[in-house]
Coordinates of C-alpha atoms in Angstrom, one line a residue:
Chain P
X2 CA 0.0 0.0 0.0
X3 CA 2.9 2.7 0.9
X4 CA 4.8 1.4 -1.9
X5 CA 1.7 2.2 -4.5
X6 CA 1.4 6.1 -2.0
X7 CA 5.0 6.8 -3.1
X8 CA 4.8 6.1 -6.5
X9 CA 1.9 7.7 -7.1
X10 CA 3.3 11.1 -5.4
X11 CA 6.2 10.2 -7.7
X12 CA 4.2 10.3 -10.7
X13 CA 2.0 13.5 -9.7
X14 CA 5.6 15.2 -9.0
X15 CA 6.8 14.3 -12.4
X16 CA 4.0 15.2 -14.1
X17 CA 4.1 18.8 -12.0
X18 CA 7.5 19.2 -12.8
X19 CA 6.4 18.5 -16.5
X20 CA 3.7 21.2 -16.7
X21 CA 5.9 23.6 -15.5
X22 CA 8.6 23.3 -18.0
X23 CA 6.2 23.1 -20.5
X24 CA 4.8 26.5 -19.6
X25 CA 7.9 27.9 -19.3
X26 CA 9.0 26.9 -23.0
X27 CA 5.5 28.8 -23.5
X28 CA 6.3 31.5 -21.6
X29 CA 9.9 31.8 -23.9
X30 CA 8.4 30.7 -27.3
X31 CA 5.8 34.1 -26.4
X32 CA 8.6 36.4 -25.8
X33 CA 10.4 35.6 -29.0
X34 CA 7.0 35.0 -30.6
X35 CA 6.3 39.1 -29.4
X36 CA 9.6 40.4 -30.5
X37 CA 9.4 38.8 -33.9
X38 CA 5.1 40.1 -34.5
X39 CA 6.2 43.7 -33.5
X40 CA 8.7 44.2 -36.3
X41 CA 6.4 42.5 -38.2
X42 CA 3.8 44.3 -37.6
X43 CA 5.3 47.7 -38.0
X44 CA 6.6 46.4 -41.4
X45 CA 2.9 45.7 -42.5
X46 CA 2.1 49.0 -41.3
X47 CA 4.8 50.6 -43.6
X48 CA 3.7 48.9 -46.4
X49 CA -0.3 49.6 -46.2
X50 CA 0.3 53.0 -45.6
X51 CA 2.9 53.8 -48.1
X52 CA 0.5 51.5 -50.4
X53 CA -2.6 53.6 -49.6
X54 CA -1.1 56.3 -51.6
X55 CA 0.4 54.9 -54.1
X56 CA -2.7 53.4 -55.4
X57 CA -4.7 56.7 -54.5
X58 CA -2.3 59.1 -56.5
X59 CA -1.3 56.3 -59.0
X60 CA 1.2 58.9 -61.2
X61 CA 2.9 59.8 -58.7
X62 CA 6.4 58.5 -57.8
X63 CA 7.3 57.5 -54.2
X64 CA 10.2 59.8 -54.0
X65 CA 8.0 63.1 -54.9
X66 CA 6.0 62.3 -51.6
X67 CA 9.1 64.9 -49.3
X68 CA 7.4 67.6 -51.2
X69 CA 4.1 67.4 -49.3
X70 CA 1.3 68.6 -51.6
X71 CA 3.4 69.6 -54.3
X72 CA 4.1 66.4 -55.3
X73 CA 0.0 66.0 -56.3
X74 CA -1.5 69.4 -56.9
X75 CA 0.6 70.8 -60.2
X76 CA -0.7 74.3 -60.0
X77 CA 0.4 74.5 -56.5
X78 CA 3.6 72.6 -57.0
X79 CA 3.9 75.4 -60.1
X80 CA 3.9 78.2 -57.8
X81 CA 6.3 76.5 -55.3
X82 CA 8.8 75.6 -58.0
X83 CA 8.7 79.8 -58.6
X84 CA 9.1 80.8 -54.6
X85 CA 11.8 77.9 -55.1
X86 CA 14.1 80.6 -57.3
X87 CA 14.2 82.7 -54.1
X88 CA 13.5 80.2 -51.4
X89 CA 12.7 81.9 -48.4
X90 CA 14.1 79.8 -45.9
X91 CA 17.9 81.1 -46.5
X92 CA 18.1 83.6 -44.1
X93 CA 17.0 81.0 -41.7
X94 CA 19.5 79.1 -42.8
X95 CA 22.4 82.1 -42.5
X96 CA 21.2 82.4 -38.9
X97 CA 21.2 78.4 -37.8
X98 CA 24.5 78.3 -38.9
X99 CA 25.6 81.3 -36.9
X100 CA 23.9 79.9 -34.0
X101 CA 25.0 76.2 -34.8
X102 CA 28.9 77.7 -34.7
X103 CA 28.8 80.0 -31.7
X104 CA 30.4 78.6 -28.4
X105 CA 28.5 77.9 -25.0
X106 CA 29.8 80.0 -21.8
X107 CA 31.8 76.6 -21.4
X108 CA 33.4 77.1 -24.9
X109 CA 31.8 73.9 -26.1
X110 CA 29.5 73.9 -29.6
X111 CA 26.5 72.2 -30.7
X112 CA 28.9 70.3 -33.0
X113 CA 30.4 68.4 -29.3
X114 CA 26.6 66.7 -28.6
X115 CA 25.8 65.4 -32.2
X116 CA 27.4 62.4 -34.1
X117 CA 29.4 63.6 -36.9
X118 CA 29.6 67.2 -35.7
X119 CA 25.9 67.4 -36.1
X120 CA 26.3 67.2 -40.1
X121 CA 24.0 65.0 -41.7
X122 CA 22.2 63.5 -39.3
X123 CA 18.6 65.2 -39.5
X124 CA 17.2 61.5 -41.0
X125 CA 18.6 59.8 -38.1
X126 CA 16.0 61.6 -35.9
X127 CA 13.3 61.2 -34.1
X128 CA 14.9 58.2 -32.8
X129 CA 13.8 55.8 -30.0
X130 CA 16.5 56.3 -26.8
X131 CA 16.4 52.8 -25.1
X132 CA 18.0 54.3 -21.8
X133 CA 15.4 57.5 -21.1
X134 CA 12.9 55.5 -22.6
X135 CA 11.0 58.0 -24.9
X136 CA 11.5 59.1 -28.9
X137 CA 14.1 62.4 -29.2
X138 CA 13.4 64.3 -32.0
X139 CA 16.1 67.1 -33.4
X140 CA 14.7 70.2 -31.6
X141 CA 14.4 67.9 -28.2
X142 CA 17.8 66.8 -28.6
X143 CA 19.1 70.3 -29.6
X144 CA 17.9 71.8 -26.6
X145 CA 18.8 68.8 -24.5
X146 CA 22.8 69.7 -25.6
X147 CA 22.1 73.2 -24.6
X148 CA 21.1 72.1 -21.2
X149 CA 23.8 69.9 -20.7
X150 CA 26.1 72.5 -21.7
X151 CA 24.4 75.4 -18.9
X152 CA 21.9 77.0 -21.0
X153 CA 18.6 78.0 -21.3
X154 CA 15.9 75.4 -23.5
X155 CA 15.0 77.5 -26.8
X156 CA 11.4 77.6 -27.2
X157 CA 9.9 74.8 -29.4
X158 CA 7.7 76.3 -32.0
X159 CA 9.8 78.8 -33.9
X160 CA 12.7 81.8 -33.4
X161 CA 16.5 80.1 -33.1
X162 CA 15.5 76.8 -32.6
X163 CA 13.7 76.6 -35.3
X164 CA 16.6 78.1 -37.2
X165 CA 19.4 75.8 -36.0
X166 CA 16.6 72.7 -37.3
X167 CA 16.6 74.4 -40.5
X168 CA 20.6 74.9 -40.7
X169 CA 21.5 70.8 -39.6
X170 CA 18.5 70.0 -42.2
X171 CA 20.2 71.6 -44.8
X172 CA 23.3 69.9 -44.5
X173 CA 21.3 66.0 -44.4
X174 CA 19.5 67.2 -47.7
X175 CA 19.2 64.2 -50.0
X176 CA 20.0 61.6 -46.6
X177 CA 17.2 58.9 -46.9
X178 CA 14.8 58.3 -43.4
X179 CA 15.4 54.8 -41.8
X180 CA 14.0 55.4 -38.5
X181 CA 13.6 52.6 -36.8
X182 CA 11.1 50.8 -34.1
X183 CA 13.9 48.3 -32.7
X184 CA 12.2 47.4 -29.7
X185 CA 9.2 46.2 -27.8
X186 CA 9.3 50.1 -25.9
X187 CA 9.7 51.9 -29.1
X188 CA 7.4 49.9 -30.3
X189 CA 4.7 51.1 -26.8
X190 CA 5.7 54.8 -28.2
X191 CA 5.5 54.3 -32.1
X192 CA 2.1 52.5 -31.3
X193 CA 0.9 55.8 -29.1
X194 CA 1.7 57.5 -31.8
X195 CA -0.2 55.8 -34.6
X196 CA -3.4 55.9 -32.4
X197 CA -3.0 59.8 -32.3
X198 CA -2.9 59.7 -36.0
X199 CA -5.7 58.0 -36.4
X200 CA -7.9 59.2 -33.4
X201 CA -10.9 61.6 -34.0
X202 CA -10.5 64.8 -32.0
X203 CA -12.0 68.3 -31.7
X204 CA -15.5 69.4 -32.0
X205 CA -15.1 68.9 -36.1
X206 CA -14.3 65.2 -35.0
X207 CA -11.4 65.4 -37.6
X208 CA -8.3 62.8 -37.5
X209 CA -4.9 63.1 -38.9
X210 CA -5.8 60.3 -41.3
X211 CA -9.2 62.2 -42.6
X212 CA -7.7 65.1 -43.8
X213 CA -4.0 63.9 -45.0
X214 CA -5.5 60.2 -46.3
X215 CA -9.2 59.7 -47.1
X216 CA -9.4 63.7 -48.2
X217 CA -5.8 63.7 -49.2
X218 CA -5.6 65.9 -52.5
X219 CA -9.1 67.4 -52.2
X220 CA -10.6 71.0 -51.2
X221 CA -10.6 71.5 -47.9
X222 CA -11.8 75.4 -48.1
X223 CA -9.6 77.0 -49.9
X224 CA -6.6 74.6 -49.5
X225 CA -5.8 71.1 -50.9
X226 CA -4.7 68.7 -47.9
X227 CA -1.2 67.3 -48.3
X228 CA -0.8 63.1 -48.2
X229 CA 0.6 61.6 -44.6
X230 CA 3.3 60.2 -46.7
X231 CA 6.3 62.2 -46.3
X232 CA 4.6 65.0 -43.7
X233 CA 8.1 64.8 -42.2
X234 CA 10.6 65.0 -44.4
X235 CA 10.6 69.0 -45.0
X236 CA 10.5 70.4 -41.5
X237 CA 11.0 72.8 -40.4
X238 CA 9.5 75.3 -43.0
X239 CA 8.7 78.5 -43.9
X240 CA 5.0 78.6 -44.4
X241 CA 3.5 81.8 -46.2
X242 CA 0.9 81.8 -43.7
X243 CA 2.9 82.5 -40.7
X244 CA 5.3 84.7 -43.0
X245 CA 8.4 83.1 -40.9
X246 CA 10.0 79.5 -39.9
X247 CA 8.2 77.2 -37.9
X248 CA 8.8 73.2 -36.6
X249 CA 6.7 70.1 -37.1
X250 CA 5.3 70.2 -34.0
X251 CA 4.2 74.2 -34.6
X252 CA 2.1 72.9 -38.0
X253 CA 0.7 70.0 -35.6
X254 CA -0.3 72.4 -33.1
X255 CA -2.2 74.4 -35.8
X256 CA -3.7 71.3 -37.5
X257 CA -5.2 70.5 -34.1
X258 CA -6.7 74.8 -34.0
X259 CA -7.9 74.4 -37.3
X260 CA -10.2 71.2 -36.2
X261 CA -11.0 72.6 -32.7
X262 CA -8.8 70.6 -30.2
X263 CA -6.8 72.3 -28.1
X264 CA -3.3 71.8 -29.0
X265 CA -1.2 70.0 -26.9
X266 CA 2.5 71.2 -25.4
X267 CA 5.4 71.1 -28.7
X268 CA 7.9 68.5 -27.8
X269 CA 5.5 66.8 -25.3
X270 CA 5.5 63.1 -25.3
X271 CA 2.1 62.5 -27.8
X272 CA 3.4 65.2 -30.4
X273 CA 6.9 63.1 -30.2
X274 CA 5.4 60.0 -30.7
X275 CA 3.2 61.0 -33.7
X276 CA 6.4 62.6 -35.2
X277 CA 8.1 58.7 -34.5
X278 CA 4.8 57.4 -36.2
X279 CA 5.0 59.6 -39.4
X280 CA 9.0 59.0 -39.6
X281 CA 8.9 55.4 -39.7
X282 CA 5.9 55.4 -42.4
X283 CA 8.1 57.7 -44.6
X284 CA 11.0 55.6 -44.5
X285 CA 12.5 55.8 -47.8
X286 CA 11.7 59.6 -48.6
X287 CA 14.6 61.9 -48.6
X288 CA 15.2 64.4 -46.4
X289 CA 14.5 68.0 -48.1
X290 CA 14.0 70.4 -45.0
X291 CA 13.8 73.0 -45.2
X292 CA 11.7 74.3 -47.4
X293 CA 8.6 75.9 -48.4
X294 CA 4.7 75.9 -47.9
X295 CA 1.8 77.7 -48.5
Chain N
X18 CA -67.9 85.5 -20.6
X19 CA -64.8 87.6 -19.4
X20 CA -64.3 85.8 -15.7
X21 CA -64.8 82.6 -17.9
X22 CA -62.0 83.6 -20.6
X23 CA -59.7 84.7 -17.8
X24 CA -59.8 81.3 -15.6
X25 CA -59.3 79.1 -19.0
X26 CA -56.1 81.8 -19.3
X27 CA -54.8 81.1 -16.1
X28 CA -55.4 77.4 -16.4
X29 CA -53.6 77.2 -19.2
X30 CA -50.7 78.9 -19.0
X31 CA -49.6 78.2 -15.0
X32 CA -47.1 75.4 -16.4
X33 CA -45.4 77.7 -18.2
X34 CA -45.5 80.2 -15.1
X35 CA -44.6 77.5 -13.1
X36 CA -41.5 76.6 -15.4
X37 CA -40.5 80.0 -15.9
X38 CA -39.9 80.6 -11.6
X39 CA -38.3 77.2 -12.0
X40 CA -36.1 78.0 -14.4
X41 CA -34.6 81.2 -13.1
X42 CA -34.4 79.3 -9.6
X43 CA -31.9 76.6 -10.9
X44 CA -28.6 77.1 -9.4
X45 CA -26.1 77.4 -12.0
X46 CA -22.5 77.1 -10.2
X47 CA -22.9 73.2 -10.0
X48 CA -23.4 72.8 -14.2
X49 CA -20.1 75.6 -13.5
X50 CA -18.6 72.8 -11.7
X51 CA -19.5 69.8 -13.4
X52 CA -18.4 71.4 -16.6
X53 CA -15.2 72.1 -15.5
X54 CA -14.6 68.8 -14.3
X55 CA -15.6 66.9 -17.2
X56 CA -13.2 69.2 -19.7
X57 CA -10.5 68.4 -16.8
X58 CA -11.0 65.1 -17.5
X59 CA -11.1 65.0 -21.1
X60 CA -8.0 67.6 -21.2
X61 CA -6.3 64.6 -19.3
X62 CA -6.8 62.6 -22.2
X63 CA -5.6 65.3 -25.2
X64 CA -9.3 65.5 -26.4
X65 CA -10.1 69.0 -24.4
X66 CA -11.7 70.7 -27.5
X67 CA -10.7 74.8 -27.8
X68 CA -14.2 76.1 -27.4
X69 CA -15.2 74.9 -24.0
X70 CA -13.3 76.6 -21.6
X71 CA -14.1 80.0 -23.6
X72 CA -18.2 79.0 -22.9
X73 CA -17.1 78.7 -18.9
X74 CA -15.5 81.9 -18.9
X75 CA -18.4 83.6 -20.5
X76 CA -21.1 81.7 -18.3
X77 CA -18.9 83.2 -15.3
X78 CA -19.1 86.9 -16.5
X79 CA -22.4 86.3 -17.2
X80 CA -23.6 85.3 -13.7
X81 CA -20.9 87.8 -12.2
X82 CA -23.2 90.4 -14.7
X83 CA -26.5 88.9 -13.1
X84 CA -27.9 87.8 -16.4
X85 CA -28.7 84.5 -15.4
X86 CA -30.7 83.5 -18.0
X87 CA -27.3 84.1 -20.3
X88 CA -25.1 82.3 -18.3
X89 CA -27.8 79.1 -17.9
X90 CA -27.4 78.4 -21.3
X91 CA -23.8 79.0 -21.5
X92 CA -23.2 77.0 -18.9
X93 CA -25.2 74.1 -20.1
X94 CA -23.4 74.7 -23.8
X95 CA -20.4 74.6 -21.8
X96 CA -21.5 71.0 -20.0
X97 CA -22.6 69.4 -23.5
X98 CA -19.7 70.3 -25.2
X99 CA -17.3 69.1 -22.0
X100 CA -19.4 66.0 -22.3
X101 CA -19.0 65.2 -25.8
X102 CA -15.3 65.5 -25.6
X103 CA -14.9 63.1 -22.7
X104 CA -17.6 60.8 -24.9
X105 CA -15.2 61.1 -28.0
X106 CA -12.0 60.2 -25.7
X107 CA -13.5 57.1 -24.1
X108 CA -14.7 56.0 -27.8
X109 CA -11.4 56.7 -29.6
X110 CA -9.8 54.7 -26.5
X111 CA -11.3 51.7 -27.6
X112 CA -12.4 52.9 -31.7
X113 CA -9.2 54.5 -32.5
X114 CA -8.8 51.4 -35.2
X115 CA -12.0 51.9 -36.9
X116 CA -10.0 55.4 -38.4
X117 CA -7.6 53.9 -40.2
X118 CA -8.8 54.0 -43.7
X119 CA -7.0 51.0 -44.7

């Protein structure tokens, strides 16, 4: 009788011991499984989106998509191509460099904080930072180096910082995007991102994607909306509208007036992770910043 | 005939007399409250639309002005709108994949 006890709690310990190391294979084969469907996914993402327009605006090649609505409106694109003789932007450019090349109090430059000296690198950002754990765009990451370096932050939307943007754009032009979700936290922020794109907001109940993908090349009042595909590439720009330079995150800002949400803080985490979003679903484009809008 | 015409008068319109003391009796500072609350919440989110707080502010100089009447429906307008923002927040929570246009 004790003998058949023991080797039935034998059995039942095996069997425990069994289950458990089954699950934990489980447990593994889900964390690969994970790692493998994001990149995936993000990849499937990339393609839908960058095959939404190339099926809606059929004539148009892929590359032509860094020059926002000028790429599918040719009387508008006509005009541009003429404020292109004289492009507007220069002085900005004049002045980003001045800034770019003055010292600190410390007698350290700009140049010390940036790979490369700070020269062709505008495609490598906004970039997922695996340590802070949050997406650094170019303007962050500018006034992050001034801060390290014992100054004050520039402010966000336009002025110097949006000059020294310009300036460090200028010297990436032609650099392809290949921004990158390479893990399962950049992935957290590239998916907050994506949900802010496509999110209804305001009291028009507008998203990102109604106006720049189902409306995409049509009337809205007086102005034909731009594709998604590419929004980043010329930032920062001069737009005619605000007669003067501005960032990404200054056109988002007024996107969200013109639909009746209130805007939400430049450089703030959601604006950074839509600007990670539309960065990775331009891969490809070239970056042309700055330059010009209407 | 007259008496006759002015108790059918009376009869008939004391709802809306009633409604009308009513209506100038409701305390407006806790729709104030409750509106302010709701856009709190919805401004937590990054759905606080730009024309709510604006209605607040005007109920507030209206009631400050004693024109209730102006600041009752401002402050309601103000309540809706709060309202429908914290609606569209929760939906696009939970809806934000029924956008993509895919």
């Amino acid at each position: 009788m004790r003998l058949v006890k023991r080797t039935l709690k034998m059995k039942s310990g095996a069997i425990l011991v069994c289950l458990l190391t089954i699950n934990c294979m489980a447990i593994a084969d889900t964390g690969n499984k994970s790692d493998l469907d994001f990149k995936a996914m993000v990849q499937q993402d990339i393609n839908d989106f960058q095959s939404f327009f190339k099926k809606r605006f059929s004539q148009v090649e892929f590359s032509e998509y860094k020059n926002g609505v000028y790429a599918i409106d040719a009387a508008s694109r006509e005009q541009w191509l003429e404020m292109e003789d004289f492009p507007p932007y220069e002085f900005a450019v004049d002045e980003g460099e001045a800034l770019f090349e003055e010292p600190f109090s410390n007698g350290k430059t700009y140049a010390d904080c940036f790979a490369n000296g700070g020269e062709g690198i505008r495609q490598n950002y906004p970039y997922f930072d695996s340590k802070k754990s949050e997406v650094i765009t170019l303007e962050l990451a500018i006034n992050n180096c001034r801060q390290a370096n014992g100054e004050k932050p520039l402010a966000y939307k336009k002025g110097a910082l949006a000059n020294l943007s310009a300036y460090m754009a200028s010297t990436s032009a032609g650099n392809s995007f290949a921004t990158e979700v390479p893990s399962v936290a950049a992935y957290q922020s590239y998916s907050e991102g994506k949900e802010f794109f496509y999110s209804k907001r305001g009291q028009l109940n507008f998203s990102c994607a109604d106006c720049h993908m189902r409306v995409a090349g049509q009337k809205l009042r007086a102005d034909i909306t731009s594709p998604a595909l590419g929004h980043p590439t010329g930032f920062p720009v001069y737009r005619a509208k605000w007669e003067e330079m501005g960032t990404l995150h200054r056109r988002y800002a007024g996107c969200n007036k013109n639909i009746r949400a209130k805007p939400l803080p430049a450089q703030g985490r959601a604006y950074r992770n839509l600007e990670y979003f539309q960065s990775v679903m331009s891969q490809g484009l070239e970056v042309n910043g700055p330059s010009s809008r209407k | 005939m007259n008496k006759f015409r002015l108790f059918f008068f009376i009869v008939l319109n004391a709802p809306l007399f009633l409604s009308a003391s009513l209506y100038a009796s409701v305390d407006i500072n806790p729709i104030l409250d409750n509106a302010r609350m709701t856009v709190n919440k919805a401004a937590a989110k990054g759905f606080e639309w730009t024309t709510t707080r604006k209605l607040i502010e005007d109920a507030e100089t209206a009631l400050a002005a004693g024109d209730k009447d102006k600041s009752l429906k401002l402050a309601k307008a103000a309540l809706n709108e709060a309202e429908k923002s914290l609606i569209q927040a929760n939906y696009a929570e939970t809806h934000w994949q029924a956008g993509i246009p895919l």
